[in-house]
Amino acid sequence: MKHKSEKRVIYYTDELNDEFSTAVITPKKIDSSWKYINDTPFKRFTHFFWYRIIATPLAWIFLKLKFSHKIIGKDILPKNKKDKTNGYFIYGNHTQDIADALIPSMICFPKDVYTIVHPNNVSMPILGKITPSMGALPLPDDMGGFKNLFSAIKKRATDGNVICIYPEAHIWPYYTDIRPFVDDSFGYPISLNMPIYCFTNTYQLHKNKVKLITYVDGPFFPDKTKTRAEQRTEIRNKVYETMKERAKNNNVKVIEYIRSEEK
């Protein structure tokens, strides 16, 4: 992507809750009736078709053409797709709408990635019917739904797949720092005793082009001598600090974010 001399400016008030995605979608209600797991032969075929035949090659082409995307450090990740003992969780910063749906599959290839998403991702008129086949796991609205979500996460992870989580939750396009995030989502890998990795998307200027370069780090493990709450906080802090350090590699701002009281 060519670099423009004039930056767009976005004013924000709340790093935890402000959302700057341009999509306008009415989300579905995700309750205990939502079916997260459907492993019929037909559904397995549609997953393979949409995920491997359609999405994976298109993702590679899109990311290369638009961002000259490069991944650094992916060799540290488990690679054996058939080994059900090496599933893992991976956390990343949320700075793109389309690209963030594609980057995890490039990082974790050849493993399949199942991503915890906002209900908007399964609520679009046409694409919303396809995203579950590509691994979207929407956040539910009630406790029954959360029980089903955890069951789906457990099955997919223990089958040797990857669970991807964007702990910042909200999209801030081209943001070059790491926003604060809570430790709630780190309870999943702690409960399942699985390794945790992270990736940090950065924007770097090369010959007047803005390139998206992704760094992969880990694995991280909690201290099992501590309480569950302490483990969650400890792992969250390790991931956050690692991503903050990687974010120092950003060297261009496509969008300037300014706290509103500074306006």
mmCIF file of N, CA and C in Angstrom, residues 16 22 31 41 43 54 87-88 92 94 105 116 124 129 156 161-162 177 179 181 195 201 232 236 241 262:
data_model
loop_
_atom_site.group_PDB
_atom_site.id
_atom_site.type_symbol
_atom_site.label_atom_id
_atom_site.label_comp_id
_atom_site.label_asym_id
_atom_site.label_seq_id
_atom_site.Cartn_x
_atom_site.Cartn_y
_atom_site.Cartn_z
ATOM 1 N N LEU A 16 -10.581 0.835 25.772
ATOM 2 C CA LEU A 16 -11.141 -0.510 25.945
ATOM 3 C C LEU A 16 -12.386 -0.743 25.097
ATOM 4 N N THR A 22 -15.873 0.288 10.130
ATOM 5 C CA THR A 22 -16.860 1.033 9.343
ATOM 6 C C THR A 22 -18.085 0.195 8.994
ATOM 7 N N ASP A 31 -27.411 -17.463 21.414
ATOM 8 C CA ASP A 31 -27.793 -18.031 22.714
ATOM 9 C C ASP A 31 -27.479 -19.517 22.747
ATOM 10 N N PRO A 41 -20.550 -35.190 7.560
ATOM 11 C CA PRO A 41 -19.674 -35.234 6.371
ATOM 12 C C PRO A 41 -19.836 -34.001 5.482
ATOM 13 N N LYS A 43 -20.772 -30.910 6.403
ATOM 14 C CA LYS A 43 -20.171 -29.741 7.040
ATOM 15 C C LYS A 43 -18.646 -29.819 7.030
ATOM 16 N N ILE A 54 -10.944 -22.050 -1.060
ATOM 17 C CA ILE A 54 -11.279 -20.662 -1.387
ATOM 18 C C ILE A 54 -10.492 -19.650 -0.547
ATOM 19 N N GLY A 87 -2.384 -28.761 19.775
ATOM 20 C CA GLY A 87 -3.232 -27.593 19.600
ATOM 21 C C GLY A 87 -2.722 -26.464 20.484
ATOM 22 N N TYR A 88 -3.078 -25.235 20.157
ATOM 23 C CA TYR A 88 -2.621 -24.107 20.965
ATOM 24 C C TYR A 88 -3.524 -22.896 20.766
ATOM 25 N N GLY A 92 -3.694 -11.862 19.143
ATOM 26 C CA GLY A 92 -3.121 -10.837 18.281
ATOM 27 C C GLY A 92 -3.768 -9.476 18.462
ATOM 28 N N HIS A 94 -5.674 -6.079 17.051
ATOM 29 C CA HIS A 94 -6.806 -5.986 16.115
ATOM 30 C C HIS A 94 -6.748 -4.653 15.358
ATOM 31 N N SER A 105 -4.706 -17.587 9.613
ATOM 32 C CA SER A 105 -4.576 -18.792 8.786
ATOM 33 C C SER A 105 -3.223 -18.833 8.078
ATOM 34 N N ILE A 116 -12.428 -16.702 17.772
ATOM 35 C CA ILE A 116 -13.546 -16.169 18.552
ATOM 36 C C ILE A 116 -13.851 -14.774 18.019
ATOM 37 N N MET A 124 -23.823 -11.166 8.760
ATOM 38 C CA MET A 124 -23.889 -10.552 7.426
ATOM 39 C C MET A 124 -24.791 -11.388 6.524
ATOM 40 N N LYS A 129 -23.227 -16.578 6.523
ATOM 41 C CA LYS A 129 -23.570 -18.008 6.442
ATOM 42 C C LYS A 129 -22.341 -18.859 6.148
ATOM 43 N N ARG A 156 -12.174 -28.258 19.490
ATOM 44 C CA ARG A 156 -11.296 -27.845 18.405
ATOM 45 C C ARG A 156 -9.830 -27.826 18.840
ATOM 46 N N ASN A 161 -6.134 -28.272 16.711
ATOM 47 C CA ASN A 161 -6.304 -27.037 15.949
ATOM 48 C C ASN A 161 -5.837 -25.828 16.764
ATOM 49 N N VAL A 162 -5.989 -24.642 16.172
ATOM 50 C CA VAL A 162 -5.575 -23.391 16.812
ATOM 51 C C VAL A 162 -6.807 -22.556 17.138
ATOM 52 N N ASP A 177 0.107 0.996 18.406
ATOM 53 C CA ASP A 177 0.462 0.624 19.777
ATOM 54 C C ASP A 177 -0.443 -0.541 20.168
ATOM 55 N N ARG A 179 -3.383 -1.675 22.711
ATOM 56 C CA ARG A 179 -4.353 -1.144 23.657
ATOM 57 C C ARG A 179 -4.479 -2.058 24.874
ATOM 58 N N PHE A 181 -5.996 -4.553 27.461
ATOM 59 C CA PHE A 181 -7.075 -5.546 27.344
ATOM 60 C C PHE A 181 -7.175 -6.358 28.626
ATOM 61 N N PRO A 195 -0.520 -24.450 25.405
ATOM 62 C CA PRO A 195 0.434 -23.341 25.205
ATOM 63 C C PRO A 195 -0.231 -22.127 24.572
ATOM 64 N N ASN A 201 0.887 -7.335 14.739
ATOM 65 C CA ASN A 201 0.899 -6.731 13.412
ATOM 66 C C ASN A 201 1.497 -5.325 13.501
ATOM 67 N N ARG A 232 -4.107 -16.106 35.173
ATOM 68 C CA ARG A 232 -4.701 -15.336 34.076
ATOM 69 C C ARG A 232 -4.025 -13.987 33.935
ATOM 70 N N ARG A 236 -1.660 -12.811 30.799
ATOM 71 C CA ARG A 236 -2.090 -11.602 30.094
ATOM 72 C C ARG A 236 -0.959 -10.596 30.042
ATOM 73 N N GLU A 241 3.031 -7.388 27.341
ATOM 74 C CA GLU A 241 4.363 -6.782 27.335
ATOM 75 C C GLU A 241 5.162 -7.190 26.094
ATOM 76 N N GLU A 262 -7.499 15.942 24.061
ATOM 77 C CA GLU A 262 -6.360 16.640 23.486
ATOM 78 C C GLU A 262 -6.760 17.408 22.238
#
